[in-house]
Coordinates of C-alpha atoms and ligand atoms in Angstrom, one line a residue:
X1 CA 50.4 -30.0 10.9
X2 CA 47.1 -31.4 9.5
X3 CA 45.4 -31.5 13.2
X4 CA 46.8 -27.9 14.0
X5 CA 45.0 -26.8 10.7
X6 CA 41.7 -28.6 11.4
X7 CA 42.3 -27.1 14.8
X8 CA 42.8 -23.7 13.8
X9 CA 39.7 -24.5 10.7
X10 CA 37.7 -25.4 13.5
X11 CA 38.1 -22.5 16.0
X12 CA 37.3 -19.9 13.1
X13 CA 34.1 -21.8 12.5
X14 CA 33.0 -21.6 16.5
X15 CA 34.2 -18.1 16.4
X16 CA 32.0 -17.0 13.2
X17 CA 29.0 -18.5 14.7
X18 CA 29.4 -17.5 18.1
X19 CA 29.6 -13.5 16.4
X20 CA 26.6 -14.9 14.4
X21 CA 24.5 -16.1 17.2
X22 CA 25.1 -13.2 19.3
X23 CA 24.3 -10.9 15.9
X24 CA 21.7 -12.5 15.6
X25 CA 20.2 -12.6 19.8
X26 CA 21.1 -9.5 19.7
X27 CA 19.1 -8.6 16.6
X28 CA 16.0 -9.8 17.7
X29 CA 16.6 -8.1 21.2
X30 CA 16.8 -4.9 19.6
X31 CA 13.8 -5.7 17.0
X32 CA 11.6 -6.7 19.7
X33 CA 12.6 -3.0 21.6
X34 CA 12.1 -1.5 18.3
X35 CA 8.7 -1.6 17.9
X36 CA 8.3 0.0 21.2
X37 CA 10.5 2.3 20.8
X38 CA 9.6 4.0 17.9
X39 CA 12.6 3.1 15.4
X40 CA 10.0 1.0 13.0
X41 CA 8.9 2.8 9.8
X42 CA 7.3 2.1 6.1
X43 CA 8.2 4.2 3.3
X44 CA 6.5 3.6 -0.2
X45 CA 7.7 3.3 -3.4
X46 CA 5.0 4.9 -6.3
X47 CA 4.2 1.8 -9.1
X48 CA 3.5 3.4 -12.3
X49 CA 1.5 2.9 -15.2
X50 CA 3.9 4.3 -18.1
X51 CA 1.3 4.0 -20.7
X52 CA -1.4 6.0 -19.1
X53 CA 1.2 8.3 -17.6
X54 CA 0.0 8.1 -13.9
X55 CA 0.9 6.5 -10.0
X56 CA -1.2 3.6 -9.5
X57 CA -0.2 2.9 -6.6
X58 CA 2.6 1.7 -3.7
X59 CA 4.5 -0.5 -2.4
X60 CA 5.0 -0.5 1.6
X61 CA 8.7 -1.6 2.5
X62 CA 9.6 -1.7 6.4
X63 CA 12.5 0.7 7.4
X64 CA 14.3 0.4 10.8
X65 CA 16.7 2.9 12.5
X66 CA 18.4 1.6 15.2
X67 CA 19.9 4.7 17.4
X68 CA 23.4 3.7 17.1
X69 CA 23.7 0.7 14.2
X70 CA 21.9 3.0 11.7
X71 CA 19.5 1.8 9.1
X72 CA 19.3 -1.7 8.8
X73 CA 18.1 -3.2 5.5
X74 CA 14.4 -6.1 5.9
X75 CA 16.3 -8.4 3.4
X76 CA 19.1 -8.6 7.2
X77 CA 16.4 -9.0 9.9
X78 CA 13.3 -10.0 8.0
X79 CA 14.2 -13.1 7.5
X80 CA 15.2 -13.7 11.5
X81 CA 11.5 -12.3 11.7
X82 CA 10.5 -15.1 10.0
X83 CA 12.1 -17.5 11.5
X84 CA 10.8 -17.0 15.6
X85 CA 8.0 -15.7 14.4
X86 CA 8.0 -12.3 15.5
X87 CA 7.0 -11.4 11.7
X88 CA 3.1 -12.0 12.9
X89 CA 3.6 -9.2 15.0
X90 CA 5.5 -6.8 12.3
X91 CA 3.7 -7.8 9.8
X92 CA 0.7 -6.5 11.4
X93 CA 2.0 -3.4 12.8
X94 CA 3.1 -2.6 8.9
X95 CA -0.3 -3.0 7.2
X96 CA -2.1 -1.0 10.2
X97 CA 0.3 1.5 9.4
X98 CA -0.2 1.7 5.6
X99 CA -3.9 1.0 6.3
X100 CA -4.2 4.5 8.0
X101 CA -1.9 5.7 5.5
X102 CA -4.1 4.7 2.5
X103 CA -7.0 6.3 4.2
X104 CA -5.7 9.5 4.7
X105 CA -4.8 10.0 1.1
X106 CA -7.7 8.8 -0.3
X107 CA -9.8 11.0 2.1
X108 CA -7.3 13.8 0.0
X109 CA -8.3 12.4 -3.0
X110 CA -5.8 9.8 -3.6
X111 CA -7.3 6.6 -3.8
X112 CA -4.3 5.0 -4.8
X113 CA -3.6 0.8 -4.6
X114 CA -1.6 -0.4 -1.2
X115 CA 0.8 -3.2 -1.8
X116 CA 2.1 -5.2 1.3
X117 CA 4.3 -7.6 1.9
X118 CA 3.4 -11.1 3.6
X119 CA 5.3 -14.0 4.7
X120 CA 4.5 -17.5 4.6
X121 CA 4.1 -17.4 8.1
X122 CA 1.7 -14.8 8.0
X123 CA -0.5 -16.6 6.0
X124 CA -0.2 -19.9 7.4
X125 CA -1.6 -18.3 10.8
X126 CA -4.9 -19.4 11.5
X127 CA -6.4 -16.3 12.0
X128 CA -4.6 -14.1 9.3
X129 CA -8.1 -13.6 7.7
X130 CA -9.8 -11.9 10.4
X131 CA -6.8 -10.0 11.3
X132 CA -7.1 -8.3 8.0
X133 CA -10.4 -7.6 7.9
X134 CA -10.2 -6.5 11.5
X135 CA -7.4 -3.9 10.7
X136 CA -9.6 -2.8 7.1
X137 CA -12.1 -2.2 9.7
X138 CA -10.5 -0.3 11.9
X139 CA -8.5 2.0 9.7
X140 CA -11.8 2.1 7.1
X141 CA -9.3 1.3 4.2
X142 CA -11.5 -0.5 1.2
X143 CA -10.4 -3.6 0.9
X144 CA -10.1 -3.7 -3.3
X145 CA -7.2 -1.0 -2.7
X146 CA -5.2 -3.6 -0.6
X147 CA -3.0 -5.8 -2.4
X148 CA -0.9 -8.8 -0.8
X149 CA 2.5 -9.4 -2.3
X150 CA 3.5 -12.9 -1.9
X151 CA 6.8 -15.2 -3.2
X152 CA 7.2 -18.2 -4.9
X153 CA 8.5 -19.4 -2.1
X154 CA 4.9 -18.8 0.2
X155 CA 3.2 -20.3 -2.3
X156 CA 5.0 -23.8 -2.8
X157 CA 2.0 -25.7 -1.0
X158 CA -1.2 -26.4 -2.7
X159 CA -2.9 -26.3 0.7
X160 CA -2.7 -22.9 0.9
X161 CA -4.7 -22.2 -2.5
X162 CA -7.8 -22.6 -0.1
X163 CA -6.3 -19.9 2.9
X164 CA -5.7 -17.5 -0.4
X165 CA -9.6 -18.1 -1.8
X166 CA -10.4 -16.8 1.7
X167 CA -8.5 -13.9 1.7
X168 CA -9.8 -12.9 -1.9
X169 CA -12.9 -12.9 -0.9
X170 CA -12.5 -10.2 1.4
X171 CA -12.0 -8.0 -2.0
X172 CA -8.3 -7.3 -1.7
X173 CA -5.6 -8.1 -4.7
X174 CA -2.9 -11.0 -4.4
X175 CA 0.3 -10.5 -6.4
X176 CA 2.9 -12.5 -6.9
X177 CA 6.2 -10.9 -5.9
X178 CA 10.2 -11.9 -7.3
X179 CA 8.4 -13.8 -10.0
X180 CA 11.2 -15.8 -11.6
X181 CA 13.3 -16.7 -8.8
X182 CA 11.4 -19.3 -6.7
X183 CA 10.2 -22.6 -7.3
X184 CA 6.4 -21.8 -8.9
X185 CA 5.4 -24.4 -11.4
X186 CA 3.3 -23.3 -14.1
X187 CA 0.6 -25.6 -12.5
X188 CA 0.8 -24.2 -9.4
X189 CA 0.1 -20.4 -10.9
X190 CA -3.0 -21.6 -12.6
X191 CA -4.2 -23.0 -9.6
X192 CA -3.2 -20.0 -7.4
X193 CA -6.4 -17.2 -7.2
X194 CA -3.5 -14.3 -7.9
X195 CA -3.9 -11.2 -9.9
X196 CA -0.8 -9.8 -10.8
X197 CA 2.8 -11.0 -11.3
X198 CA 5.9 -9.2 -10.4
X199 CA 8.9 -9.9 -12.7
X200 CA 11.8 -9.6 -10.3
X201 CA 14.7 -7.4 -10.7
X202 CA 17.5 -9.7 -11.6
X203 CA 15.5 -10.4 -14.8
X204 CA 15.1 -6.3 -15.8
X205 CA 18.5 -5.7 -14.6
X206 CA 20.0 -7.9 -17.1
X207 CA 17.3 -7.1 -20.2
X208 CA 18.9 -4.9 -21.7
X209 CA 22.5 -6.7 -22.2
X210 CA 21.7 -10.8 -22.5
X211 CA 19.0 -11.7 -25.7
X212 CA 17.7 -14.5 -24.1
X213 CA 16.8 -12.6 -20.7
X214 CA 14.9 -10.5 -22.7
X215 CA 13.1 -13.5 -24.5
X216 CA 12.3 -14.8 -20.6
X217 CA 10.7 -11.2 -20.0
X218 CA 8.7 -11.0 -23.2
X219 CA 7.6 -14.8 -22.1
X220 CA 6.6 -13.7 -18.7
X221 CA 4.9 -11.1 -20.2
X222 CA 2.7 -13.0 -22.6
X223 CA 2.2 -15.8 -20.0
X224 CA 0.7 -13.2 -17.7
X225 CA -1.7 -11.7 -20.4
X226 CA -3.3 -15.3 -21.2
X227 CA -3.8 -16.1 -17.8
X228 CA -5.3 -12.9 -17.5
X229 CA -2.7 -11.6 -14.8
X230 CA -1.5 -7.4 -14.5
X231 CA 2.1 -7.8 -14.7
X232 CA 4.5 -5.4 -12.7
X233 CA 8.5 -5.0 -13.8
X234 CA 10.5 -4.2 -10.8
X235 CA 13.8 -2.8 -10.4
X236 CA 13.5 -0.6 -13.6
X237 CA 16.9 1.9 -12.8
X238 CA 17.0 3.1 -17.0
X239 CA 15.3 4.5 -19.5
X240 CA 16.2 1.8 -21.8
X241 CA 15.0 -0.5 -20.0
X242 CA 11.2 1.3 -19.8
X243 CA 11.2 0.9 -23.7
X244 CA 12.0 -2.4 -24.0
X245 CA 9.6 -3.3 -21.3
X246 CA 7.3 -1.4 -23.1
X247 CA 7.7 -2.6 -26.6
X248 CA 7.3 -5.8 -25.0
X249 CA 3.9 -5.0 -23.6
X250 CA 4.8 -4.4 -20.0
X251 CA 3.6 -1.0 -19.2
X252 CA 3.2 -0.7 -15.0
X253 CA 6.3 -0.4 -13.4
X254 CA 8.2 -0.1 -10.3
X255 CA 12.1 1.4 -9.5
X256 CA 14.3 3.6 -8.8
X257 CA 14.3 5.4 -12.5
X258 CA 11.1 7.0 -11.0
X259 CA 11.6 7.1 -7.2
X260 CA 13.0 5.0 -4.7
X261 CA 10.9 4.4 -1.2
X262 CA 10.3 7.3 0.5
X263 CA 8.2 8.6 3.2
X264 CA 4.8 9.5 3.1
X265 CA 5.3 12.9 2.8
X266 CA 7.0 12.6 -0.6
X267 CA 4.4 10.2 -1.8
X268 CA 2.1 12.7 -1.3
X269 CA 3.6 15.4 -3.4
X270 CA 4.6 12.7 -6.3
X271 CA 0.7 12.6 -5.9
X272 CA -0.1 16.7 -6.3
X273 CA 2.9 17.3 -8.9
X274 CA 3.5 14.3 -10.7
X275 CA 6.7 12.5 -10.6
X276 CA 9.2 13.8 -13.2
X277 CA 8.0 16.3 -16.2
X278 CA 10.7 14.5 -18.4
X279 CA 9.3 11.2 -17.2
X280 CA 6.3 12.0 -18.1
X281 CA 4.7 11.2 -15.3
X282 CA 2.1 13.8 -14.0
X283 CA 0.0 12.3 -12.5
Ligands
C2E301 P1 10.5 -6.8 -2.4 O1 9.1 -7.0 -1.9 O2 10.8 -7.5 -3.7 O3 10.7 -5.2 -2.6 C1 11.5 -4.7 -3.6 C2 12.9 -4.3 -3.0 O4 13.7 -3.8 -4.1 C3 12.9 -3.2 -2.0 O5 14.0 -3.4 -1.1 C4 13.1 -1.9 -2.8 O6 13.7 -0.9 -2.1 C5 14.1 -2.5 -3.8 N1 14.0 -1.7 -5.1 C6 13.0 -1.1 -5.7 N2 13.3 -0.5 -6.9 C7 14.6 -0.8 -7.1 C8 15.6 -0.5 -8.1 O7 15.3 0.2 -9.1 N3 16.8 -0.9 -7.9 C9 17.2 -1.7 -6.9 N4 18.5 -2.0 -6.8 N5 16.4 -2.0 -5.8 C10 15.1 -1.5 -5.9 P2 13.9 -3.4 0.5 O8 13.0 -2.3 0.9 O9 15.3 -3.4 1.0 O10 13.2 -4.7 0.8 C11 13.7 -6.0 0.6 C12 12.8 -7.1 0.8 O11 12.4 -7.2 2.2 C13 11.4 -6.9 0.0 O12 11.6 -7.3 -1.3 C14 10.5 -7.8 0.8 O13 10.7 -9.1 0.4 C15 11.1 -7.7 2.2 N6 10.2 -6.7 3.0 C16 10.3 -5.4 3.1 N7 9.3 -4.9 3.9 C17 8.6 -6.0 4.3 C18 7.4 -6.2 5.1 O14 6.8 -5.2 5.6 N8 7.0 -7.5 5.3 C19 7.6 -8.5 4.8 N9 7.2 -9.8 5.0 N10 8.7 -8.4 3.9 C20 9.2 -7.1 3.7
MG302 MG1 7.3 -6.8 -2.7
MG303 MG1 10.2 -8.1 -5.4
MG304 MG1 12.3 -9.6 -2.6

């Protein structure tokens, strides 16, 4: 009895990852035609500065439609991306994109800050900085308008302090992203050239109902402001959760309570009409 279960245990297990390997060849197959086939996109979602009621900028997040799977969330392939590599190649095809992207509104009068999103291997690449500066060129997008979101988890080497002095001295903004979650020391972040912090969602989502989440936010918070750091909420979904973000001093902010990523298009007319009267957001 105890064989035929391990048996039968065992089978499931080679079945599941048999359907997993072939998700996931067939994954990358279909990423790799992607890009040629037209089924990439970015979408942006608008960061806001609540206290001086305006957009200050966006965030670029890859979309992909695949013709018959549908959309397919980055937090699913992404990581695959990462792992063979082919996130060099994404990776660049997104911040040409919302390179050009940022140039054409700001040529409307919409000089607004571009966030994007790097991976580790992205920056580990030996030639990352002149890929940047290669695409700033070529698109004519200012370089102090770019900012770089990175994780905790990019950043846990100390050799890469040096790779992240090189890209700030090509005038663009580092940030780090889902502050919180990783494995950042508070030495590390001192050492780390970065300009803004991002306090990730899971800690907004649960301000508003656990006392001691909120004590971690307010903590962020001050952290931030005496190591001279912007810091971003993310994920804010409720009004109550703006005002105790901003009784606590946090005043730029990112989430769905003011719009979720959308196209360019949209971004554009959040630009001209402001967001939401009742938000008061206009500009
Ligand atoms: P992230 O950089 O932390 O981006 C924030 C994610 O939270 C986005 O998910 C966004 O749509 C979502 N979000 C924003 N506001 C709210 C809210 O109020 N409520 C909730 N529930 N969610 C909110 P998305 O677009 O699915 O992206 C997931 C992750 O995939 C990103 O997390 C980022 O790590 C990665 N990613 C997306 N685009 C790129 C890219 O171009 N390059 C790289 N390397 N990573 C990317
Ligand atoms: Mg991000
Ligand atoms: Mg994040
Ligand atoms: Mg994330």
């Amino acid at each position: 009895y105890v064989a035929k279960e391990q048996g039968g245990t065992f089978h499931f297990f080679t079945r599941l990852l048999m359907e997993q390997n072939i998700e996931r060849s067939n994954l990358l197959n279909a990423l790799h035609a992607a890009l040629e086939r037209d089924e990439l996109d970015v979408h942006f979602q608008p960061k806001i500065d609540f206290a001086e009621n305006k957009i200050i900028g966006v965030e670029a997040l890859l979309r992909w439609r695949h013709p018959e799977w549908g959309m397919i969330a980055p937090d699913k392939f992404i990581p695959i991306a990462e792992e063979t590599g082919m996130i060099l190649k994404l990776g660049e095809w997104v911040l040409r994109k919302a390179a050009f992207q940022h140039k054409k509104w700001a040529d409307l009068g919409f000089p607004i800050n571009m966030a994007v999103n790097f991976s580790m291997r992205q920056i580990q690449h030996p030639r990352i900085v002149e890929t940047i500066q290669s695409i700033l060129q070529e698109t004519g997008m200012n370089p102090a308008s770019l900012e770089i979101e990175l994780t905790e988890h990019t950043l846990i080497h100390s050799q890469h302090v040096s790779k992240l002095e090189e890209l700030k001295k090509l005038g663009l903004k580092l940030s780090l992203d889902d502050f919180g979650t990783g494995y950042c020391s508070l030495r590390y972040l001192k050492d780390f050239p970065i300009d803004a912090i991002k306090i990730d969602r899971s800690f907004v989502e649960n301000m508003t109902h656990e006392p001691h989440i909120a004590a971690l936010n307010s903590t962020i918070i001050y952290l931030a402001q005496q190591l001279n750091y912007d810091v971003i909420a993310e994920g804010v979904e409720t009004e109550e959760q703006v005002n105790l973000l901003m009784e606590g001093g946090c005043h730029l902010m990112q989430g769905y309570y003011f719009s979720r990523p959308v196209p360019s298009e949209q971004i554009l007319h959040l630009l001209k009409n402001g967001i939401d009267q009742e938000k008061g957001i206009t500009k």
